[in-house]
Each structure stands twice: as C-alpha cells, then as structure tokens.
Amino acid sequence: MSKRKYMMIDLIMLAVLGVFVESVALLVSGNSLFSLQITIVLIALYRWGAVGIVTAVPMALARYLIFVARDIIEWNELLTLWTYLFGSIGLLCTLPLKKNKKNTKKGFVFIFLYCIIAYVGQAIARSVVVALFENDFLDQLLVFLGFGNILATIVTMIVFTIFDNNGGILVEPISYIVEQREEAIRINKELHKGFNCEIKDPNEVEEVQLVEQEEKNSEGSEQ
C-alpha cells in the first residue's frame, strides 16, 4: 500500500471517529461550547502534518447539523460552522513543536505543551472568526478560553497520555511501519542464527536449488 493510500484511509477513519466523538460529546454534555474536535485533529496533525486539518471539516459539519436539528440555530445561521471550521486552523501552531521529534514516546511534558499550545491557538482563531462577523475579539477570546474548552483540553491530555504509555499514539505512521518491518527482519535473522542457518537472498536460494536439481539429474543419467 502506498503512503498516499495509507494516509487517506487513516484520515477517513479519524474523521469518522471524530464525527462520532463530537456528536456524543455535544449531545451528552449539554454544553454547546464543549468540543472534542481538538483531540481528533491534533492526532491527525501529528501523524500527517498540515494535511491532517481536513479532519476538522466533517466534525464542524456534524456540530452545525446537530445545532440545527436541536433548534439551537437556524439552518441559515452559518457562524457556528465557520467558527469550528476555520477556527481549527489555530491548531496548526502545534506543528513546529512536533517537528524533528523522534518516533518514540513523548512523555507528559511534551503532551502538556502540545495541548496547551493547541488550546490557545484554537481559541484565538475561533475568536477571530466570530469577531469578523459580530462581537468584540477579547470577549470572544474569554468565551473560547472558558470551561468547555479547558475540559476538552484536559480530556485530550488524558487520552494522549494513556495511549502514549501503551505503545504510542503520537506516531508518524510510515516511519513506524518501516521500524516495525526492520524489527521483524532483525528478529527473523536472530531466530535463524539460533538454528545455525543463514538467510539467503531468494535469487541465491533459487540458483542453489537449480544446481542441486542438475546434479541429481546427472547422477541419475550416469546410473
């Protein structure tokens, strides 16, 4: 499977998971500002870089449709959609922190900084979007730095810490796959050494088999 196909499948799965998580969080919490968009998008951004921001699109649409279905807003009131769609751009400020990090467990300090930067960047971006249409920027910033988003950030830290301690969720998939294959090859070589066997190139094995077959044929003809 090519890197592009693997990336597309992974992003689609994250987007589907994101829609489910965002819908449940919104319906269960009863807090219209509580959003777990930050959790899913941060995972996508770490795994695939800036392209991971596309996972914010279906989550923003899901939030907008739930608001319309519950009569919180009218269908033609698109500010909520724009806020959670373009406001997610603020999460891109985490990319410099992720850069040049090795493919290993990151630890709580890295996760804390990663989530805090995302929390502030997202709040600023959402406030800018809202301020462009109606309200004062500082008022909106205080709203988006409020309890709902603090709770979502704490949830994100907990999720990242749990997965990081159990094998790592902050993994660059292609590098991870390559490392796993190299590790499998290393283990395979060690096992063969344990049986005093040498791992030969497939072409070499085929040549040896042909030579052995020719020797058998010649012995048969001599008899």
mmCIF file of C-alpha atoms in Angstrom, residues 26-207:
data_model
loop_
_atom_site.group_PDB
_atom_site.id
_atom_site.type_symbol
_atom_site.label_atom_id
_atom_site.label_comp_id
_atom_site.label_asym_id
_atom_site.label_seq_id
_atom_site.Cartn_x
_atom_site.Cartn_y
_atom_site.Cartn_z
ATOM 1 C CA LEU A 26 -22.257 17.571 22.294
ATOM 2 C CA LEU A 27 -25.397 15.548 22.978
ATOM 3 C CA VAL A 28 -24.288 14.183 26.343
ATOM 4 C CA SER A 29 -22.573 17.231 27.829
ATOM 5 C CA GLY A 30 -25.348 19.721 27.195
ATOM 6 C CA ASN A 31 -22.618 22.377 26.865
ATOM 7 C CA SER A 32 -22.738 23.966 23.419
ATOM 8 C CA LEU A 33 -19.085 25.070 23.743
ATOM 9 C CA PHE A 34 -17.751 21.622 24.678
ATOM 10 C CA SER A 35 -15.997 20.184 21.633
ATOM 11 C CA LEU A 36 -13.564 17.301 21.247
ATOM 12 C CA GLN A 37 -12.534 18.483 17.805
ATOM 13 C CA ILE A 38 -9.159 19.368 19.299
ATOM 14 C CA THR A 39 -8.469 15.731 20.269
ATOM 15 C CA ILE A 40 -9.001 14.160 16.855
ATOM 16 C CA VAL A 41 -7.443 16.966 14.829
ATOM 17 C CA LEU A 42 -4.304 17.017 16.999
ATOM 18 C CA ILE A 43 -3.822 13.292 16.404
ATOM 19 C CA ALA A 44 -4.233 13.798 12.650
ATOM 20 C CA LEU A 45 -1.858 16.764 12.630
ATOM 21 C CA TYR A 46 0.845 14.860 14.457
ATOM 22 C CA ARG A 47 0.505 11.813 12.246
ATOM 23 C CA TRP A 48 0.267 13.536 8.866
ATOM 24 C CA GLY A 49 1.271 17.168 9.275
ATOM 25 C CA ALA A 50 -0.808 20.097 7.998
ATOM 26 C CA VAL A 51 -2.987 17.861 5.786
ATOM 27 C CA GLY A 52 -4.483 16.405 8.970
ATOM 28 C CA ILE A 53 -6.518 19.600 9.364
ATOM 29 C CA VAL A 54 -9.061 18.158 6.901
ATOM 30 C CA THR A 55 -10.467 16.024 9.745
ATOM 31 C CA ALA A 56 -11.910 19.229 11.221
ATOM 32 C CA VAL A 57 -14.307 19.629 8.274
ATOM 33 C CA PRO A 58 -16.738 16.723 8.955
ATOM 34 C CA MET A 59 -16.620 17.462 12.686
ATOM 35 C CA ALA A 60 -17.593 21.100 12.110
ATOM 36 C CA LEU A 61 -20.406 19.972 9.802
ATOM 37 C CA ALA A 62 -21.642 17.473 12.399
ATOM 38 C CA ARG A 63 -21.763 20.186 15.072
ATOM 39 C CA TYR A 64 -23.630 22.554 12.758
ATOM 40 C CA LEU A 65 -26.221 19.902 11.791
ATOM 41 C CA ILE A 66 -26.805 18.933 15.438
ATOM 42 C CA PHE A 67 -27.345 22.591 16.344
ATOM 43 C CA VAL A 68 -29.865 22.915 13.521
ATOM 44 C CA ALA A 69 -31.635 19.652 14.441
ATOM 45 C CA ARG A 70 -31.957 20.769 18.072
ATOM 46 C CA ASP A 71 -33.209 24.229 17.088
ATOM 47 C CA ILE A 72 -30.230 25.914 18.723
ATOM 48 C CA ILE A 73 -29.657 27.832 15.484
ATOM 49 C CA GLU A 74 -31.470 28.269 12.180
ATOM 50 C CA TRP A 75 -30.141 26.462 9.134
ATOM 51 C CA ASN A 76 -29.052 29.754 7.548
ATOM 52 C CA GLU A 77 -27.009 30.800 10.618
ATOM 53 C CA LEU A 78 -23.597 29.649 9.447
ATOM 54 C CA LEU A 79 -21.438 31.363 12.040
ATOM 55 C CA THR A 80 -21.154 28.171 14.108
ATOM 56 C CA LEU A 81 -19.986 26.277 11.039
ATOM 57 C CA TRP A 82 -17.414 28.920 10.102
ATOM 58 C CA THR A 83 -16.173 29.159 13.705
ATOM 59 C CA TYR A 84 -15.480 25.450 14.133
ATOM 60 C CA LEU A 85 -14.310 25.041 10.552
ATOM 61 C CA PHE A 86 -11.860 27.920 10.168
ATOM 62 C CA GLY A 87 -11.172 28.181 13.892
ATOM 63 C CA SER A 88 -9.433 24.821 13.728
ATOM 64 C CA ILE A 89 -6.684 26.496 11.684
ATOM 65 C CA GLY A 90 -5.322 27.706 15.021
ATOM 66 C CA LEU A 91 -4.295 24.116 15.773
ATOM 67 C CA LEU A 92 -1.637 24.369 13.073
ATOM 68 C CA CYS A 93 0.504 26.317 15.529
ATOM 69 C CA THR A 94 1.438 22.964 17.092
ATOM 70 C CA LEU A 95 3.350 21.805 14.001
ATOM 71 C CA PRO A 96 6.689 23.475 14.904
ATOM 72 C CA LEU A 97 6.649 21.662 18.261
ATOM 73 C CA LYS A 98 6.124 18.331 16.568
ATOM 74 C CA LYS A 99 8.929 18.918 14.055
ATOM 75 C CA ASN A 100 12.175 16.996 14.461
ATOM 76 C CA LYS A 101 10.777 14.782 17.218
ATOM 77 C CA LYS A 102 11.884 11.174 17.200
ATOM 78 C CA ASN A 103 9.372 8.400 16.740
ATOM 79 C CA THR A 104 9.297 7.439 20.421
ATOM 80 C CA LYS A 105 7.145 8.006 23.458
ATOM 81 C CA LYS A 106 6.903 11.724 24.114
ATOM 82 C CA GLY A 107 6.170 11.947 27.813
ATOM 83 C CA PHE A 108 3.821 14.198 29.742
ATOM 84 C CA VAL A 109 5.817 17.424 29.295
ATOM 85 C CA PHE A 110 5.629 17.228 25.508
ATOM 86 C CA ILE A 111 1.941 16.282 25.581
ATOM 87 C CA PHE A 112 1.165 19.132 28.006
ATOM 88 C CA LEU A 113 2.887 21.744 25.835
ATOM 89 C CA TYR A 114 1.379 20.300 22.662
ATOM 90 C CA CYS A 115 -2.165 20.503 24.055
ATOM 91 C CA ILE A 116 -1.764 23.927 25.705
ATOM 92 C CA ILE A 117 -0.431 25.495 22.506
ATOM 93 C CA ALA A 118 -3.336 23.935 20.614
ATOM 94 C CA TYR A 119 -5.838 25.172 23.218
ATOM 95 C CA VAL A 120 -4.639 28.781 22.997
ATOM 96 C CA GLY A 121 -4.174 28.750 19.221
ATOM 97 C CA GLN A 122 -7.637 27.313 18.643
ATOM 98 C CA ALA A 123 -9.264 29.867 20.981
ATOM 99 C CA ILE A 124 -7.551 32.770 19.213
ATOM 100 C CA ALA A 125 -8.517 31.514 15.748
ATOM 101 C CA ARG A 126 -12.157 30.936 16.723
ATOM 102 C CA SER A 127 -12.329 34.378 18.337
ATOM 103 C CA VAL A 128 -11.006 35.996 15.168
ATOM 104 C CA VAL A 129 -13.664 34.259 13.058
ATOM 105 C CA VAL A 130 -16.520 35.348 15.344
ATOM 106 C CA ALA A 131 -15.137 38.886 15.675
ATOM 107 C CA LEU A 132 -15.172 39.261 11.901
ATOM 108 C CA PHE A 133 -18.960 38.889 11.946
ATOM 109 C CA GLU A 134 -20.293 40.356 15.140
ATOM 110 C CA ASN A 135 -18.604 40.603 18.548
ATOM 111 C CA ASP A 136 -15.509 42.025 20.177
ATOM 112 C CA PHE A 137 -12.406 39.846 19.873
ATOM 113 C CA LEU A 138 -11.437 39.926 23.570
ATOM 114 C CA ASP A 139 -14.939 38.991 24.701
ATOM 115 C CA GLN A 140 -14.946 36.009 22.382
ATOM 116 C CA LEU A 141 -11.444 35.005 23.425
ATOM 117 C CA LEU A 142 -12.572 34.779 27.037
ATOM 118 C CA VAL A 143 -15.504 32.628 25.928
ATOM 119 C CA PHE A 144 -13.325 30.196 23.965
ATOM 120 C CA LEU A 145 -10.789 30.022 26.777
ATOM 121 C CA GLY A 146 -13.608 29.102 29.138
ATOM 122 C CA PHE A 147 -14.648 25.932 30.927
ATOM 123 C CA GLY A 148 -15.857 23.950 27.907
ATOM 124 C CA ASN A 149 -12.554 24.202 26.074
ATOM 125 C CA ILE A 150 -10.472 23.762 29.227
ATOM 126 C CA LEU A 151 -12.307 20.488 29.849
ATOM 127 C CA ALA A 152 -11.779 19.383 26.242
ATOM 128 C CA THR A 153 -8.054 20.127 26.538
ATOM 129 C CA ILE A 154 -7.780 18.126 29.760
ATOM 130 C CA VAL A 155 -9.584 15.210 28.104
ATOM 131 C CA THR A 156 -7.143 15.452 25.195
ATOM 132 C CA MET A 157 -4.137 15.352 27.535
ATOM 133 C CA ILE A 158 -5.532 12.293 29.301
ATOM 134 C CA VAL A 159 -6.232 10.476 26.022
ATOM 135 C CA PHE A 160 -2.758 11.244 24.655
ATOM 136 C CA THR A 161 -1.038 10.208 27.883
ATOM 137 C CA ILE A 162 -2.919 6.900 28.099
ATOM 138 C CA PHE A 163 -2.183 5.927 24.511
ATOM 139 C CA ASP A 164 1.393 7.162 24.675
ATOM 140 C CA ASN A 165 2.027 4.937 27.704
ATOM 141 C CA ASN A 166 0.546 1.950 25.868
ATOM 142 C CA GLY A 167 2.610 1.909 22.717
ATOM 143 C CA GLY A 168 2.296 5.466 21.465
ATOM 144 C CA ILE A 169 -0.430 7.365 19.641
ATOM 145 C CA LEU A 170 1.923 10.182 18.706
ATOM 146 C CA VAL A 171 3.479 8.171 15.915
ATOM 147 C CA GLU A 172 4.369 9.032 12.350
ATOM 148 C CA PRO A 173 2.765 6.011 10.631
ATOM 149 C CA ILE A 174 5.167 5.476 7.733
ATOM 150 C CA SER A 175 8.242 5.691 9.961
ATOM 151 C CA TYR A 176 6.522 3.385 12.423
ATOM 152 C CA ILE A 177 5.770 0.792 9.729
ATOM 153 C CA VAL A 178 9.369 0.905 8.478
ATOM 154 C CA GLU A 179 10.675 0.451 12.014
ATOM 155 C CA GLN A 180 8.334 -2.475 12.619
ATOM 156 C CA ARG A 181 9.474 -4.180 9.404
ATOM 157 C CA GLU A 182 13.128 -3.648 10.309
ATOM 158 C CA GLU A 183 12.473 -5.062 13.762
ATOM 159 C CA ALA A 184 10.724 -8.106 12.237
ATOM 160 C CA ILE A 185 13.691 -8.702 9.917
ATOM 161 C CA ARG A 186 16.113 -8.406 12.856
ATOM 162 C CA ILE A 187 14.134 -10.906 14.945
ATOM 163 C CA ASN A 188 13.885 -13.267 11.963
ATOM 164 C CA LYS A 189 17.651 -13.155 11.492
ATOM 165 C CA GLU A 190 18.239 -13.865 15.174
ATOM 166 C CA LEU A 191 15.895 -16.848 15.051
ATOM 167 C CA HIS A 192 17.689 -18.268 12.025
ATOM 168 C CA LYS A 193 21.036 -17.763 13.702
ATOM 169 C CA GLY A 194 19.717 -19.757 16.644
ATOM 170 C CA PHE A 195 19.209 -22.689 14.259
ATOM 171 C CA ASN A 196 22.646 -22.097 12.659
ATOM 172 C CA CYS A 197 21.008 -21.096 9.406
ATOM 173 C CA GLU A 198 21.948 -18.322 7.054
ATOM 174 C CA ILE A 199 19.310 -16.105 5.463
ATOM 175 C CA LYS A 200 19.959 -16.151 1.770
ATOM 176 C CA ASP A 201 18.743 -13.934 -0.971
ATOM 177 C CA PRO A 202 15.713 -15.514 -2.757
ATOM 178 C CA ASN A 203 17.624 -15.475 -6.057
ATOM 179 C CA GLU A 204 20.548 -17.266 -4.432
ATOM 180 C CA VAL A 205 18.239 -19.906 -2.994
ATOM 181 C CA GLU A 206 16.690 -20.466 -6.408
ATOM 182 C CA GLU A 207 20.134 -20.841 -8.038
#
